[in-house]
JSON list of C-alpha atoms in Angstrom, two decimals:
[
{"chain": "A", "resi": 912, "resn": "UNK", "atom": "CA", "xyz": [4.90, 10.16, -16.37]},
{"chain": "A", "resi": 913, "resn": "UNK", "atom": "CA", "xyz": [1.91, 8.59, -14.11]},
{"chain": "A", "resi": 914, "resn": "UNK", "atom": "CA", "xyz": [1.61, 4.55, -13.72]},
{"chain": "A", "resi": 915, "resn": "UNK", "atom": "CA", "xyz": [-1.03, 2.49, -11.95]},
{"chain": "A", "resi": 916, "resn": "UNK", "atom": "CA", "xyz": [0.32, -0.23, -9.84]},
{"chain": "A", "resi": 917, "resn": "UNK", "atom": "CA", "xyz": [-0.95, -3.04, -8.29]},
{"chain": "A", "resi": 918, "resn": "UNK", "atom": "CA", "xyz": [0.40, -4.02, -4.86]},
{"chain": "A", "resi": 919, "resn": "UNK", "atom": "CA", "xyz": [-1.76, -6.17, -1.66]},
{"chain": "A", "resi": 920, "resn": "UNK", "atom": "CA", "xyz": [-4.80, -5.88, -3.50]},
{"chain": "A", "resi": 921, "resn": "UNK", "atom": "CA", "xyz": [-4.70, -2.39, -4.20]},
{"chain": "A", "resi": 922, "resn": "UNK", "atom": "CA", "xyz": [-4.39, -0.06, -6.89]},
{"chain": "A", "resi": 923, "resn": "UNK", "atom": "CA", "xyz": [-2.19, 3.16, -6.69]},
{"chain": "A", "resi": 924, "resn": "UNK", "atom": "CA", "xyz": [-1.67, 6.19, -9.19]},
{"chain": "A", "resi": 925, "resn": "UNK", "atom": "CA", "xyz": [2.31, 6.83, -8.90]},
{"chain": "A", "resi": 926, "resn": "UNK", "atom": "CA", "xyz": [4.76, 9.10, -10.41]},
{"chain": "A", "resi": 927, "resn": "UNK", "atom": "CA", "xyz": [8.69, 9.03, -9.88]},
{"chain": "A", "resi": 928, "resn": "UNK", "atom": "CA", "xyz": [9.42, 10.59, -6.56]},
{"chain": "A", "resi": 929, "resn": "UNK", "atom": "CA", "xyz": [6.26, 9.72, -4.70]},
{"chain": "A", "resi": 930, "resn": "UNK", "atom": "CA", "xyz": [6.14, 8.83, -1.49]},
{"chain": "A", "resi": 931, "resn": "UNK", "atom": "CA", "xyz": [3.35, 5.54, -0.56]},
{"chain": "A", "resi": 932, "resn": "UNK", "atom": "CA", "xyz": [2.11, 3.86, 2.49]},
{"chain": "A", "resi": 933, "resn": "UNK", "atom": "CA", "xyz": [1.37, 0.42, 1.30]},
{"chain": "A", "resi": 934, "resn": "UNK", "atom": "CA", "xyz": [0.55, -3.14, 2.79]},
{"chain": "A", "resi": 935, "resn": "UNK", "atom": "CA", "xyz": [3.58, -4.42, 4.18]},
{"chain": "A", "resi": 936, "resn": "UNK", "atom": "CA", "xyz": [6.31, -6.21, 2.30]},
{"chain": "A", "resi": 937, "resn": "UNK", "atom": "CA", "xyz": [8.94, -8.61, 3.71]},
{"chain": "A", "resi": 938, "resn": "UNK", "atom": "CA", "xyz": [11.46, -6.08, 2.74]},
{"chain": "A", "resi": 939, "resn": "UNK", "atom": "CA", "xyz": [14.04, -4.57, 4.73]},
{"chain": "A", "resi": 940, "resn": "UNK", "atom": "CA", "xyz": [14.46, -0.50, 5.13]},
{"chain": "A", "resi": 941, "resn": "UNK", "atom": "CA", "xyz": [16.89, 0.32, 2.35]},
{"chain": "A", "resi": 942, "resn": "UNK", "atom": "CA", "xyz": [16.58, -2.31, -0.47]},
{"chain": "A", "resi": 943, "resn": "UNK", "atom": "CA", "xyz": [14.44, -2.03, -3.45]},
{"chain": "A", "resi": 944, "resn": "UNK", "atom": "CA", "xyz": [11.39, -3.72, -4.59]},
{"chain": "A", "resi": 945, "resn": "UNK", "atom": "CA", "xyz": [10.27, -3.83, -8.06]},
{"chain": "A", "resi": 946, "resn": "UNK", "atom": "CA", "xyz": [6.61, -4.31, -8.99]},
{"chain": "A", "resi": 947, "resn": "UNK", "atom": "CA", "xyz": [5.72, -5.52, -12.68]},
{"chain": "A", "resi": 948, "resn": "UNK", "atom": "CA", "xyz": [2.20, -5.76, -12.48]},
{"chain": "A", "resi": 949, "resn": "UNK", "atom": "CA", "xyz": [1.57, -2.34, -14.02]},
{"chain": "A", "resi": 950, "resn": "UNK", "atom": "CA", "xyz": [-1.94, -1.71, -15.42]},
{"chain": "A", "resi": 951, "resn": "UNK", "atom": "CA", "xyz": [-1.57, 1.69, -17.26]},
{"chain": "A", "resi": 952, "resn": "UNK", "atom": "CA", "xyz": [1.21, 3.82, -17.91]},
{"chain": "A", "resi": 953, "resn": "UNK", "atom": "CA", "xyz": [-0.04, 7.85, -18.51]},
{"chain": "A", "resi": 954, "resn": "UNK", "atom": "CA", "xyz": [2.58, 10.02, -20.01]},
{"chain": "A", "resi": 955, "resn": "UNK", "atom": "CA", "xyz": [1.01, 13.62, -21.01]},
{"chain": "A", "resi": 956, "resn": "UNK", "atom": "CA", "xyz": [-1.82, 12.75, -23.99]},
{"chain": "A", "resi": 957, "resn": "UNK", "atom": "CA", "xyz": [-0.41, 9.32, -24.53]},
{"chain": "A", "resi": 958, "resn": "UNK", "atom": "CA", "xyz": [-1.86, 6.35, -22.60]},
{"chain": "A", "resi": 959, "resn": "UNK", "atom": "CA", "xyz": [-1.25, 2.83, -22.92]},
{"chain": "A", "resi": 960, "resn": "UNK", "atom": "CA", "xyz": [-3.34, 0.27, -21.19]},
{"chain": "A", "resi": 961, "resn": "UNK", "atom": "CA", "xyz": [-2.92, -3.58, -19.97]},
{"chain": "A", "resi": 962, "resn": "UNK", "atom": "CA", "xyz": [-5.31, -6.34, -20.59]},
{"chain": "A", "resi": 963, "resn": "UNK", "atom": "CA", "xyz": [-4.67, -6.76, -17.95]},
{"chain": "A", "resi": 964, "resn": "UNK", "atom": "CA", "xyz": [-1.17, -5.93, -17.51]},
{"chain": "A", "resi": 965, "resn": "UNK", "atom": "CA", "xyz": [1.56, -3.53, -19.45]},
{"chain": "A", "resi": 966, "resn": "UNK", "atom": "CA", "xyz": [4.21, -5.81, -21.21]},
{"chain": "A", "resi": 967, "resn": "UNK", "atom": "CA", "xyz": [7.66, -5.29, -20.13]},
{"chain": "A", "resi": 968, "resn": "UNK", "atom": "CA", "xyz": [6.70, -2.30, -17.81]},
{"chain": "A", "resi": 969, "resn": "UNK", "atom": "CA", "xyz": [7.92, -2.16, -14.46]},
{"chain": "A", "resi": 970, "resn": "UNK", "atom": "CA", "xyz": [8.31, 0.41, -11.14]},
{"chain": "A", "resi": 971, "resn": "UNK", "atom": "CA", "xyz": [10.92, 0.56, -9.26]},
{"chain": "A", "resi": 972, "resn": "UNK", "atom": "CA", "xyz": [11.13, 2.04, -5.39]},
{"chain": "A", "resi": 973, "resn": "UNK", "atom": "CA", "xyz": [12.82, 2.51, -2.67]},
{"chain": "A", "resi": 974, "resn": "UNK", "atom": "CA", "xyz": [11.83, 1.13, 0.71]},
{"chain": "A", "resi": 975, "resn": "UNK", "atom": "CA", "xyz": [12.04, 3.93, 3.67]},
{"chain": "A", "resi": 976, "resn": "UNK", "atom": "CA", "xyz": [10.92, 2.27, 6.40]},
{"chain": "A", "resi": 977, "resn": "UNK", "atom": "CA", "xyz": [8.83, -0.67, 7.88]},
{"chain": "A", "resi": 978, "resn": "UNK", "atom": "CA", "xyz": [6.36, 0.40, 10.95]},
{"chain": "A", "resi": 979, "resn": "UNK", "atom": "CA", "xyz": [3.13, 0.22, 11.90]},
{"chain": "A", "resi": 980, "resn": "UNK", "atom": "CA", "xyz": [-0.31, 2.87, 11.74]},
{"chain": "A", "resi": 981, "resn": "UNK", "atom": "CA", "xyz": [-2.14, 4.13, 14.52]},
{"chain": "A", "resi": 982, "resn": "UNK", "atom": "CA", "xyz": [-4.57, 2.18, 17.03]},
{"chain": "A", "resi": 983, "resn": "UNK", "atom": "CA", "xyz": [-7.79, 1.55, 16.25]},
{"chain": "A", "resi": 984, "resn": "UNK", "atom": "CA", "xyz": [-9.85, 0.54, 19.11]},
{"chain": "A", "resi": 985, "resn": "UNK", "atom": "CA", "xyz": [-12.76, -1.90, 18.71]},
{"chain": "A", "resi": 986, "resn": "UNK", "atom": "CA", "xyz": [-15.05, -2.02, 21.60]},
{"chain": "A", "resi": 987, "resn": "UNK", "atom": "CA", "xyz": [-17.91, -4.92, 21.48]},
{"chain": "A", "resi": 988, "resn": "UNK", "atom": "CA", "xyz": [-20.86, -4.44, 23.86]},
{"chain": "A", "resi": 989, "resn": "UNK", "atom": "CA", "xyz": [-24.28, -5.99, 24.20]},
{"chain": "A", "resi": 990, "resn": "UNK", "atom": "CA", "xyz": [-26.76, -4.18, 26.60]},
{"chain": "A", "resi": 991, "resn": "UNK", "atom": "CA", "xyz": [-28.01, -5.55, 29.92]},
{"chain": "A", "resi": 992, "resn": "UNK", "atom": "CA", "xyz": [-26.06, -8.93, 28.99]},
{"chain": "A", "resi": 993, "resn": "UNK", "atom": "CA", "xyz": [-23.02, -7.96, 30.72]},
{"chain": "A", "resi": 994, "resn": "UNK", "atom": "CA", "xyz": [-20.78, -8.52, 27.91]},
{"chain": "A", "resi": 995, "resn": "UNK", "atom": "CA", "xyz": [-17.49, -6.09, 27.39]},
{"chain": "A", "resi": 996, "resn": "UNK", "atom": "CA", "xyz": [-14.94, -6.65, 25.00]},
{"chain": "A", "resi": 997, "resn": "UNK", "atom": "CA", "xyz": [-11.80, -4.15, 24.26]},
{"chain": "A", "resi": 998, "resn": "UNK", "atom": "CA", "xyz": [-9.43, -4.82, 21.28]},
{"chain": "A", "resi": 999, "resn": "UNK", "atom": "CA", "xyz": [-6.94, -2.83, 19.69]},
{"chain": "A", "resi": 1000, "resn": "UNK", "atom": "CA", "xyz": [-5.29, -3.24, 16.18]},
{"chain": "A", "resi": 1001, "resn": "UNK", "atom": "CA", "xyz": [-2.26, -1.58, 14.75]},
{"chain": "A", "resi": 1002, "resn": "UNK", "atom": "CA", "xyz": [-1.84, -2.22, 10.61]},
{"chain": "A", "resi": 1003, "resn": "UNK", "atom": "CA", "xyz": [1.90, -2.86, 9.91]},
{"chain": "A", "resi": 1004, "resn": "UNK", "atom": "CA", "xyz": [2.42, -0.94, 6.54]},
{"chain": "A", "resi": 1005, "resn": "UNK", "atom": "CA", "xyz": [5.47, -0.29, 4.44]},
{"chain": "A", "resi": 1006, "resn": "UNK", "atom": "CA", "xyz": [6.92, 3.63, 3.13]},
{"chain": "A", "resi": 1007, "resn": "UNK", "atom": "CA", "xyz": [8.01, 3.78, 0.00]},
{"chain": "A", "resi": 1008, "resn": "UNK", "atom": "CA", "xyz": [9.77, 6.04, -2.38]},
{"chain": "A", "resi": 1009, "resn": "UNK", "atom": "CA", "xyz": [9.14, 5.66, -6.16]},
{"chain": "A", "resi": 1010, "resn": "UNK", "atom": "CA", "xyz": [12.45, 6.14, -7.97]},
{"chain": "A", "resi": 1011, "resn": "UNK", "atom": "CA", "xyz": [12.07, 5.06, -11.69]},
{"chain": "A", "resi": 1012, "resn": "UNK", "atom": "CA", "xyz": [9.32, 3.99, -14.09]},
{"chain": "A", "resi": 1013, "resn": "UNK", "atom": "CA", "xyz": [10.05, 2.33, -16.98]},
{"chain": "A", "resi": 1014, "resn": "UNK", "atom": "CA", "xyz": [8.11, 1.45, -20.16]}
]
């Protein structure tokens, strides 16, 4: 069984025992989260759709751990003006572990 979810302005396809990197969530390591906005739930040939949500669907998951993604450098330069800028950014994001999805 295969749900769409909704979660900091994205969409994700899920199944019970995936494993997501989402936007973060003020959720400690541990706990779980439950997310009811649910736009489709996909179970073999049978598919039932929101408008714009699924009624009384919900997924539930697990949150592994809290951290943050790789650097991404952003270098700003303008020629023969003697302007140099280095930046760095690091998105914070949030593991998760699907455990149950329920219609």
């Amino acid at each position: 069984m295969n749900a769409i979810i909704v979660t900091g302005g994205k969409q994700y396809k899920v199944a019970e025992g995936d494993v997501l990197f989402i936007e973060k969530l003020p959720v400690e390591a541990g706990e779980t989260v439950k997310f009811d906005q649910v736009l489709a739930i996909l179970d073999g040939e049978k598919a039932t759709f929101g408008a714009p949500v699924v009624e009384g669907a919900s997924v539930e998951a697990t949150i592994v751990k809290n951290g943050k993604g790789k650097k991404v450098r952003i270098f700003k330069y303008n020629p023969k003006k003697g302007y140099r800028k280095r930046q760095g950014h690091r998105q914070p994001y949030t593991k998760v572990e699907i455990t149950k999805i329920s219609v």
